[in-house]
Amino acid sequence: MAKKCAVIGAGITGLSAAYYLQKEDSSIEIDILEASDVPGGKIKTYQKDGYTIELGPESYLGRKKIMTELAEAIGLKDEIVVNNTGKSYIYAKNKLYPIPGGSILGIPTEMKPFLSTRLISPIGKLRAGMDYLIQPKPMEPDVSVGAFFRRRLGNETLENLIEPLLSGIYGADIDKLSLKSTFPDFKATEEKHGGLIKGMRANKKKAPKSKGPVQGQFRQFKNGLMSFIEALVKDLEQKGISIKYNHKVDGIEKLDNGYHITVNGEKVYYDKVIITVPHTVFRNWLNDGPLNYFDYMETTSVATVVMAFDDSQVNNNENGTGFVIAKNSDTVITACTWTDKKWSHTTPPGKTLLRAYVGRPGSNVVKDNDDAAIVKLARNDLDKMMEIKGEPEFTIVTKLFNSMPQYEVGHIDRIRAIQHYIKTQYPGLVITGASFEAVGLPDCVAQGQRAALQIAHE
Ligand code: FAD
């Protein structure tokens, strides 16, 4: 009889896992069990009146090729869109400053733009320059991103330039965020070259020079990220994989040879299981041994706030894509994308689309405020940064509670121990997804692929 595998969760990780498992071993029967009535998890695209608006994640990093390869394999080659480039800004000291040219994730690799920016004081620049003199020191087993950069470049460069850029990706407190789990290459570069700036400059010189106009780093689809999910679902269904919506898993029981999964109160047998739900969900099913780490792993709640205006209401002549905000600024929003400028396919001509993020670690602003209050708070902040007249034509607030898993110092070593434990104690079962190795969409695809290959060959 054919083996049966349950993939729990139809977010990008679960759908990718099913795709690669079917590809690796088409004899396995796959059921995707999804609690809600739609696929995609955090991915949600709103399309109406010429707008294509992302309510969750907004794009993916093009250099992580696996997502583009998967998109091409499911027929979306001609749908891929690259972002328009332009200046990005940082809001700090009550002002928007262009990010100094040549900086990579905030680390200066060209001296002239760094020396001429007013974002960092002369003393702060001098302190950053000490990176050339400070010897690398062992930071085993792990250290926070904040501690690493404070030591190398000083507090000011960290707080005004690096923190706003890096912490947003993880919705994290930079002084708790694990360097080894998120940006291990920075430590490797520092050690190899004896300094971070020196190392980043050397890496930049070695990188192949692109011919033609500079391309944006991010990728999207003409009809939004949800069109990627829909194409993936269609591909899976054509291959006979069933996606069972409104199938909420409540528990997993290990048997001598396989698993019982409790779905909507009923026990169903599967030989193999791939779990891709967030840790806030699966920790109620399995929390023995090192898995109890997930009992206290933190999450951040965030909200995306979309505001659409007529162009005549917004005075924004910047040729830019948006701005991030230094934590020491007194704002509720943490970043804002000038979406119509970054992604022209998202907005009808004559309209301006702003998309802001709300929610920091430890803040209850998303939980404590209703949508109208969140719009008000976001607008209050935006009025400090931009000239906007009148009320938006429409707004959309999407709250994503406990949606950003926090990779605190020591995270990845614990994950390795957990993966080893699961492999030995739960044969034929894999847990993966954004709570594990990385949160980015292509990383989720890659984690789904690894889970599938492990299950296919176990
Ligand atoms: P999820 O998307 O959470 O999917 C899990 C699925 O499991 C859901 O469908 C859920 O309904 C289902 N489920 C839950 N409980 C059960 C149950 N009991 N039984 C059955 N099914 C269940 N990444 C980027 O690369 N680019 C971005 O621009 C970006 N922006 C982001 C913005 C925000 C606001 C957030 C929160 C994240 C962002 N990310 C971004 C990260 C990325 O969106 C996520 O890491 C990724 O979508 C997680 O996918 P997943 O499949 O692992 O989990």
Coordinates of C-alpha atoms and ligand atoms in Angstrom, one line a residue:
M1 CA 0.0 0.0 0.0
A2 CA 1.2 3.5 -0.7
K3 CA 2.6 5.4 2.2
K4 CA 0.6 8.4 3.4
C5 CA 2.1 11.7 4.5
A6 CA 0.3 14.6 6.2
V7 CA 1.6 18.1 5.6
I8 CA 0.2 20.3 8.3
G9 CA -0.3 23.9 7.3
A10 CA -0.9 25.3 3.8
G11 CA 1.4 28.4 4.1
I12 CA 4.3 28.7 1.8
T13 CA 6.4 26.2 3.8
G14 CA 3.7 23.5 3.7
L15 CA 2.9 24.0 0.1
S16 CA 6.6 23.9 -0.9
A17 CA 7.2 20.8 1.2
A18 CA 4.3 19.0 -0.6
Y19 CA 5.6 20.1 -4.0
Y20 CA 9.1 18.8 -3.4
L21 CA 7.9 15.6 -1.7
Q22 CA 5.7 14.8 -4.7
K23 CA 8.6 15.6 -7.0
E24 CA 11.0 13.3 -5.0
D25 CA 8.7 10.4 -4.5
S26 CA 5.4 10.5 -6.5
S27 CA 4.3 7.2 -4.9
I28 CA 3.6 8.9 -1.5
E29 CA 0.0 10.0 -1.0
I30 CA 0.0 13.5 0.4
D31 CA -2.7 15.3 2.3
I32 CA -2.3 19.0 3.2
L33 CA -4.3 19.7 6.4
E34 CA -5.1 23.4 6.7
A35 CA -7.1 24.9 9.5
S36 CA -8.5 27.9 7.5
D37 CA -10.5 27.9 4.3
V38 CA -7.7 29.5 2.2
P39 CA -4.0 28.6 1.4
G40 CA -1.1 30.9 1.8
G41 CA -0.9 31.5 5.6
K42 CA 0.6 34.9 6.2
I43 CA 0.5 35.7 2.4
K44 CA -2.6 37.7 1.5
T45 CA -3.1 39.9 -1.6
Y46 CA -6.0 42.3 -2.0
Q47 CA -7.0 43.1 -5.6
K48 CA -9.6 45.7 -6.4
D49 CA -10.1 48.7 -8.7
G50 CA -6.6 48.4 -10.3
Y51 CA -4.8 47.9 -6.9
T52 CA -2.8 44.9 -6.1
I53 CA -1.9 45.2 -2.4
E54 CA 0.0 42.9 -0.1
L55 CA -1.5 42.6 3.3
G56 CA 1.2 40.4 4.8
P57 CA 4.7 39.9 3.3
E58 CA 5.3 42.2 0.3
S59 CA 8.0 40.6 -1.8
Y60 CA 11.0 38.3 -1.7
L61 CA 14.8 38.6 -2.0
G62 CA 15.8 37.8 -5.6
R63 CA 19.3 36.6 -4.8
K64 CA 17.7 33.6 -3.0
K65 CA 17.0 31.8 -6.2
I66 CA 14.9 28.9 -5.0
M67 CA 11.7 30.9 -5.0
T68 CA 12.2 32.2 -8.6
E69 CA 13.1 28.7 -9.7
L70 CA 9.9 27.3 -8.1
A71 CA 7.8 30.2 -9.6
E72 CA 9.2 29.4 -13.1
A73 CA 8.5 25.6 -12.6
I74 CA 4.9 26.3 -11.9
G75 CA 4.4 28.6 -14.9
L76 CA 5.0 32.1 -13.5
K77 CA 8.2 33.0 -15.4
D78 CA 6.5 35.9 -17.2
E79 CA 4.7 37.1 -14.1
I80 CA 7.8 38.0 -12.1
V81 CA 8.3 41.7 -11.4
V82 CA 11.5 43.4 -10.1
N83 CA 11.2 46.4 -7.9
N84 CA 11.9 49.9 -9.1
T85 CA 15.1 51.2 -7.5
G86 CA 15.6 54.5 -5.9
K87 CA 16.8 56.0 -2.7
S88 CA 15.7 54.5 0.6
Y89 CA 15.6 56.6 3.7
I90 CA 16.0 56.3 7.5
Y91 CA 13.9 58.4 9.8
A92 CA 16.1 59.4 12.8
K93 CA 16.5 62.5 14.9
N94 CA 13.0 63.7 13.6
K95 CA 14.1 63.8 10.0
L96 CA 14.3 61.6 6.9
Y97 CA 17.9 60.9 5.8
P98 CA 18.9 59.1 2.6
I99 CA 20.7 55.8 3.4
P100 CA 24.4 56.6 2.5
G101 CA 25.3 55.2 -0.9
G102 CA 27.4 52.0 -0.9
S103 CA 26.2 50.8 2.5
I104 CA 25.3 47.1 2.6
L105 CA 22.6 46.5 5.2
G106 CA 23.9 49.6 6.9
I107 CA 27.6 48.8 6.8
P108 CA 29.5 51.5 5.1
T109 CA 31.6 50.1 2.1
E110 CA 32.2 53.5 0.5
M111 CA 33.8 56.2 2.5
K112 CA 32.6 59.4 0.7
P113 CA 28.8 58.9 1.2
F114 CA 29.3 57.7 4.8
L115 CA 31.5 60.7 5.6
S116 CA 29.1 63.2 4.1
T117 CA 25.9 61.9 5.7
R118 CA 24.3 63.9 8.5
L119 CA 22.7 60.8 9.9
I120 CA 25.8 60.1 11.9
S121 CA 27.7 62.7 13.9
P122 CA 31.5 63.3 13.3
I123 CA 32.2 61.4 16.6
G124 CA 30.0 58.6 15.5
K125 CA 31.8 58.3 12.2
L126 CA 35.2 58.3 13.9
R127 CA 34.0 55.6 16.2
A128 CA 32.8 53.5 13.2
G129 CA 36.3 54.0 11.6
M130 CA 37.7 52.2 14.7
D131 CA 36.5 49.0 13.0
Y132 CA 39.8 49.1 11.1
L133 CA 41.7 48.8 14.4
I134 CA 39.5 46.6 16.6
Q135 CA 40.7 43.0 16.4
P136 CA 38.0 40.3 16.0
K137 CA 37.3 38.4 19.2
P138 CA 35.7 35.0 19.6
M139 CA 32.0 35.3 20.2
E140 CA 31.2 31.7 20.8
P141 CA 28.8 30.2 21.0
D142 CA 26.7 33.2 19.9
V143 CA 26.2 36.9 20.5
S144 CA 23.4 39.4 19.8
V145 CA 23.5 41.4 16.5
G146 CA 23.5 44.5 18.6
A147 CA 26.5 43.5 20.7
F148 CA 28.5 42.6 17.6
F149 CA 27.9 45.9 15.8
R150 CA 28.1 48.1 18.9
R151 CA 31.7 46.7 19.4
R152 CA 32.7 47.0 15.8
L153 CA 31.1 50.3 14.6
G154 CA 29.8 52.0 17.8
N155 CA 26.4 52.7 19.3
E156 CA 25.5 55.6 17.0
T157 CA 26.0 53.8 13.7
L158 CA 24.3 50.7 15.1
E159 CA 21.2 52.7 16.3
N160 CA 20.8 55.1 13.4
L161 CA 21.8 53.0 10.5
I162 CA 22.1 49.3 11.1
E163 CA 19.3 48.6 13.6
P164 CA 16.5 50.2 11.5
L165 CA 17.5 48.1 8.5
L166 CA 18.2 44.8 10.2
S167 CA 15.7 44.6 13.0
G168 CA 12.8 45.2 10.7
I169 CA 13.4 41.9 8.8
Y170 CA 12.9 40.0 12.0
G171 CA 10.6 42.5 13.9
A172 CA 13.2 42.0 16.6
D173 CA 15.1 43.7 19.4
I174 CA 18.6 43.9 17.9
D175 CA 20.2 43.5 21.4
K176 CA 18.5 40.1 21.8
L177 CA 18.6 38.9 18.1
S178 CA 21.0 36.1 17.5
L179 CA 23.9 36.9 15.1
K180 CA 24.6 33.3 14.5
S181 CA 21.0 32.5 13.6
T182 CA 20.4 35.5 11.3
F183 CA 23.6 37.1 9.9
P184 CA 26.5 34.6 10.5
D185 CA 28.3 35.9 7.4
F186 CA 29.1 39.2 9.2
K187 CA 31.1 37.4 11.8
A188 CA 32.8 35.2 9.2
T189 CA 33.7 38.3 7.2
E190 CA 35.1 40.1 10.2
E191 CA 37.3 37.1 11.2
K192 CA 38.6 36.5 7.7
H193 CA 39.6 40.1 7.0
G194 CA 40.3 41.4 10.5
G195 CA 37.5 44.0 10.3
L196 CA 34.0 44.3 9.1
I197 CA 34.3 47.3 6.8
K198 CA 37.5 46.0 5.3
G199 CA 35.9 42.6 4.7
M200 CA 32.7 44.0 3.2
R201 CA 34.7 46.2 0.9
A202 CA 36.8 43.2 -0.2
N203 CA 33.7 41.1 -0.8
K204 CA 32.1 43.9 -2.8
K205 CA 35.2 44.1 -5.0
K206 CA 35.1 40.4 -5.7
A207 CA 31.4 40.3 -6.5
P208 CA 30.8 40.1 -10.3
K209 CA 30.0 43.5 -11.8
S210 CA 26.4 43.5 -13.3
K211 CA 26.1 44.7 -16.8
G212 CA 23.4 47.2 -17.8
P213 CA 21.1 49.1 -15.5
V214 CA 21.1 48.2 -11.7
Q215 CA 18.2 45.8 -11.0
G216 CA 16.2 45.9 -7.8
Q217 CA 16.9 43.3 -5.2
F218 CA 13.3 42.2 -4.6
R219 CA 10.8 40.1 -6.6
Q220 CA 7.0 40.1 -6.8
F221 CA 4.4 38.9 -9.2
K222 CA 2.1 40.9 -11.5
N223 CA -0.9 39.7 -9.6
G224 CA 0.8 39.6 -6.2
L225 CA 2.2 37.0 -3.9
M226 CA -1.1 35.2 -3.7
S227 CA -0.9 34.4 -7.4
F228 CA 2.3 32.4 -6.6
I229 CA 0.3 30.5 -3.9
E230 CA -2.6 29.9 -6.3
A231 CA -0.3 28.6 -9.0
L232 CA 1.4 26.3 -6.5
V233 CA -2.0 25.0 -5.3
K234 CA -3.1 24.4 -8.9
D235 CA 0.1 22.5 -9.6
L236 CA -0.3 20.3 -6.5
E237 CA -4.0 19.6 -7.2
Q238 CA -3.2 18.6 -10.8
K239 CA -0.7 16.1 -9.3
G240 CA -3.4 14.6 -7.1
I241 CA -2.4 16.2 -3.9
S242 CA -5.4 17.1 -1.8
I243 CA -5.6 20.2 0.2
K244 CA -8.1 19.7 3.0
Y245 CA -9.3 23.1 4.1
N246 CA -11.1 23.6 7.5
H247 CA -9.0 20.7 8.8
K248 CA -7.7 21.9 12.1
V249 CA -5.1 19.7 13.7
D250 CA -5.4 19.4 17.5
G251 CA -2.8 16.8 18.4
I252 CA -0.4 14.2 17.2
E253 CA 0.2 10.8 18.8
K254 CA 3.2 8.6 18.0
L255 CA 2.4 5.0 17.3
D256 CA 4.8 2.0 16.9
N257 CA 4.9 2.7 13.2
G258 CA 3.4 6.0 12.2
Y259 CA 1.2 8.7 13.7
H260 CA -2.3 9.4 14.6
I261 CA -3.3 13.0 13.9
T262 CA -6.4 14.4 15.5
V263 CA -8.2 16.5 13.0
N264 CA -11.5 18.2 13.8
G265 CA -11.8 15.8 16.8
E266 CA -11.1 12.6 14.7
K267 CA -8.0 10.5 14.7
V268 CA -6.5 9.8 11.2
Y269 CA -3.5 7.6 10.6
Y270 CA -0.4 8.8 8.6
D271 CA 2.9 7.0 8.0
K272 CA 4.8 10.3 7.9
V273 CA 4.2 13.9 9.0
I274 CA 5.6 17.3 8.0
I275 CA 4.5 20.0 10.5
T276 CA 4.8 23.6 9.1
V277 CA 2.5 25.5 11.5
P278 CA 4.0 28.3 13.8
H279 CA 5.6 27.1 17.0
T280 CA 2.8 28.8 19.0
V281 CA 0.5 26.1 17.5
F282 CA 2.7 22.9 17.4
R283 CA 4.0 23.4 20.9
N284 CA 0.6 22.4 22.2
W285 CA 1.1 19.0 20.5
L286 CA 4.7 18.2 21.1
N287 CA 6.8 19.8 23.8
D288 CA 8.9 17.0 25.3
G289 CA 12.7 17.2 25.6
P290 CA 14.4 20.2 23.9
L291 CA 11.1 21.0 22.2
N292 CA 10.1 22.8 25.4
Y293 CA 12.3 25.7 24.0
F294 CA 9.2 26.7 22.1
D295 CA 7.2 27.2 25.3
Y296 CA 9.1 30.3 25.9
M297 CA 10.2 31.4 22.5
E298 CA 8.9 35.0 22.0
T299 CA 6.9 36.4 19.1
T300 CA 6.1 39.9 18.0
S301 CA 2.7 41.0 16.8
V302 CA 2.7 43.3 13.8
A303 CA 0.1 45.1 11.6
T304 CA 0.4 46.3 8.1
V305 CA -1.4 49.6 7.5
V306 CA -2.3 50.5 3.9
M307 CA -3.5 54.0 3.0
A308 CA -4.5 55.0 -0.6
F309 CA -4.6 58.7 -1.6
D310 CA -5.1 60.7 -4.7
D311 CA -1.7 61.9 -5.9
S312 CA -2.9 65.5 -5.4
Q313 CA -3.1 64.8 -1.6
V314 CA 0.5 63.7 -1.2
N315 CA 3.6 65.9 -1.7
N316 CA 6.4 63.3 -2.3
N317 CA 8.8 64.1 -5.1
E318 CA 11.5 61.8 -3.8
N319 CA 12.6 59.1 -6.3
G320 CA 12.6 56.5 -3.5
T321 CA 11.0 53.4 -2.3
G322 CA 10.3 54.3 1.3
F323 CA 11.9 54.5 4.8
V324 CA 12.7 52.6 7.9
I325 CA 12.7 54.1 11.4
A326 CA 15.4 54.2 14.1
K327 CA 14.1 52.6 17.3
N328 CA 15.0 55.7 19.3
S329 CA 12.4 57.7 17.3
D330 CA 9.1 58.3 19.1
T331 CA 6.9 56.6 16.6
V332 CA 4.4 53.7 16.4
I333 CA 5.2 52.8 12.8
T334 CA 8.5 51.0 12.2
A335 CA 8.7 51.5 8.4
C336 CA 6.8 52.8 5.4
T337 CA 6.9 51.7 1.7
W338 CA 6.0 54.2 -1.0
T339 CA 4.4 51.3 -2.7
D340 CA 3.3 53.0 -5.9
K341 CA 6.9 54.1 -6.5
K342 CA 8.6 50.8 -5.5
W343 CA 6.0 48.6 -7.3
S344 CA 4.3 50.5 -10.1
H345 CA 2.1 47.5 -11.0
T346 CA 0.3 47.8 -7.6
T347 CA -1.4 51.1 -8.0
P348 CA -3.6 52.8 -10.7
P349 CA -2.1 55.9 -12.3
G350 CA -2.8 59.1 -10.3
K351 CA -2.9 57.3 -7.0
T352 CA -0.4 57.1 -4.1
L353 CA -0.2 54.0 -2.0
L354 CA 1.5 54.0 1.4
R355 CA 2.1 50.8 3.4
A356 CA 3.4 51.1 6.9
Y357 CA 4.3 48.6 9.6
V358 CA 3.2 48.8 13.2
G359 CA 4.5 46.7 16.1
R360 CA 7.8 46.3 17.9
P361 CA 8.9 43.6 20.3
G362 CA 7.4 44.1 23.7
S363 CA 4.8 46.6 22.5
N364 CA 1.0 45.9 22.8
V365 CA 0.0 48.5 20.3
V366 CA -1.3 45.9 17.8
K367 CA -3.2 44.0 20.5
D368 CA -4.6 47.0 22.3
N369 CA -5.9 49.2 19.4
D370 CA -8.7 48.7 16.9
D371 CA -8.2 49.2 13.2
A372 CA -9.4 52.9 13.3
A373 CA -7.1 53.7 16.2
I374 CA -4.1 52.1 14.4
V375 CA -4.8 54.1 11.2
K376 CA -4.9 57.3 13.4
L377 CA -1.6 56.4 15.1
A378 CA 0.1 55.6 11.8
R379 CA -1.2 58.7 10.1
N380 CA 0.0 60.8 13.0
D381 CA 3.5 59.5 12.5
L382 CA 3.4 59.8 8.7
D383 CA 2.4 63.5 9.1
K384 CA 5.8 64.1 10.8
M385 CA 7.6 62.6 7.8
M386 CA 5.6 63.6 4.7
E387 CA 3.2 66.3 3.6
I388 CA -0.2 64.6 3.3
K389 CA -3.6 66.5 2.9
G390 CA -7.0 65.2 3.8
E391 CA -8.2 61.7 4.5
P392 CA -7.2 58.5 2.6
E393 CA -9.6 57.2 -0.1
F394 CA -9.4 53.9 1.7
T395 CA -7.4 52.1 4.4
I396 CA -6.7 48.5 5.2
V397 CA -5.3 47.3 8.5
T398 CA -4.2 43.7 8.8
K399 CA -3.2 42.5 12.2
L400 CA -0.8 39.5 12.4
F401 CA -0.7 38.4 16.0
N402 CA 2.4 36.7 17.3
S403 CA 3.5 36.4 13.7
M404 CA 7.3 37.2 14.0
P405 CA 9.2 34.4 15.8
Q406 CA 12.1 35.9 17.8
Y407 CA 15.5 34.3 17.2
E408 CA 17.2 35.2 20.4
V409 CA 20.9 34.5 21.2
G410 CA 21.5 30.7 21.1
H411 CA 18.5 30.1 18.8
I412 CA 20.1 28.1 16.0
D413 CA 22.1 25.8 18.4
R414 CA 18.8 25.0 20.1
I415 CA 17.2 24.3 16.8
R416 CA 20.0 21.9 15.8
A417 CA 19.5 20.0 19.1
I418 CA 15.7 19.9 18.5
Q419 CA 16.1 18.7 15.0
H420 CA 18.4 15.9 16.2
Y421 CA 16.0 15.0 19.0
I422 CA 13.0 14.8 16.6
K423 CA 15.0 12.7 14.2
T424 CA 15.8 10.1 16.9
Q425 CA 12.5 10.2 18.9
Y426 CA 10.0 10.8 16.1
P427 CA 11.0 8.8 13.0
G428 CA 9.1 9.9 9.9
L429 CA 8.2 13.3 11.3
V430 CA 9.8 16.7 10.5
I431 CA 8.9 20.1 12.0
T432 CA 9.9 23.1 10.0
G433 CA 8.9 26.6 9.0
A434 CA 9.6 30.2 10.0
S435 CA 10.1 29.3 13.7
F436 CA 13.1 27.3 12.8
E437 CA 16.0 28.5 10.5
A438 CA 14.9 31.6 8.7
V439 CA 11.7 33.7 8.1
G440 CA 12.1 34.9 4.5
L441 CA 9.8 33.5 1.9
P442 CA 12.6 31.8 -0.1
D443 CA 13.9 30.4 3.1
C444 CA 10.5 28.9 3.8
V445 CA 10.6 27.3 0.4
A446 CA 14.1 25.9 1.1
Q447 CA 13.0 24.6 4.5
G448 CA 10.0 22.9 2.9
Q449 CA 12.3 21.3 0.3
R450 CA 14.7 20.1 3.0
A451 CA 11.8 18.6 5.0
A452 CA 10.5 16.9 1.9
L453 CA 13.9 15.3 1.0
Q454 CA 14.4 14.1 4.6
I455 CA 10.9 12.5 4.7
A456 CA 11.3 10.9 1.2
H457 CA 14.5 9.2 2.2
E458 CA 13.8 8.3 5.8
Ligands
FAD1 P1 2.4 30.5 7.8 O1 2.3 31.4 6.7 O2 2.1 31.0 9.2 O3 1.5 29.2 7.5 C1 1.0 28.3 8.5 C2 -0.3 27.7 8.1 O4 -0.7 26.8 9.0 C3 -1.4 28.7 7.9 O5 -2.1 28.6 6.7 C4 -2.3 28.4 9.1 O6 -3.7 28.6 8.9 C5 -2.1 26.9 9.3 N1 -2.4 26.4 10.6 C6 -2.2 27.0 11.8 N2 -2.7 26.2 12.8 C7 -3.1 25.1 12.2 C8 -3.7 23.9 12.7 N3 -3.9 23.7 14.0 N4 -4.0 22.9 11.8 C9 -3.8 23.0 10.5 N5 -3.3 24.2 10.0 C10 -3.0 25.2 10.8 N6 9.2 37.4 4.3 C11 9.7 37.8 3.1 O7 10.5 37.1 2.5 N7 9.4 39.1 2.6 C12 8.6 39.9 3.2 O8 8.3 41.0 2.7 C13 8.0 39.6 4.5 N8 7.2 40.4 5.1 C14 6.6 40.0 6.2 C15 5.6 40.8 6.8 C16 4.9 40.4 7.9 C17 3.9 41.3 8.5 C18 5.2 39.1 8.5 C19 4.4 38.6 9.7 C20 6.1 38.3 7.9 C21 6.8 38.7 6.8 N9 7.8 37.8 6.1 C22 8.3 38.3 5.0 C23 8.0 36.5 6.6 C24 7.1 35.4 5.9 O9 5.9 36.0 5.5 C25 6.8 34.3 6.8 O10 8.0 33.8 7.5 C26 6.2 33.1 6.0 O11 5.1 33.5 5.3 C27 5.8 32.0 6.9 O12 5.3 30.9 6.2 P2 4.9 29.5 6.8 O13 4.3 28.7 5.8 O14 6.1 29.0 7.5 O15 3.8 29.9 8.0

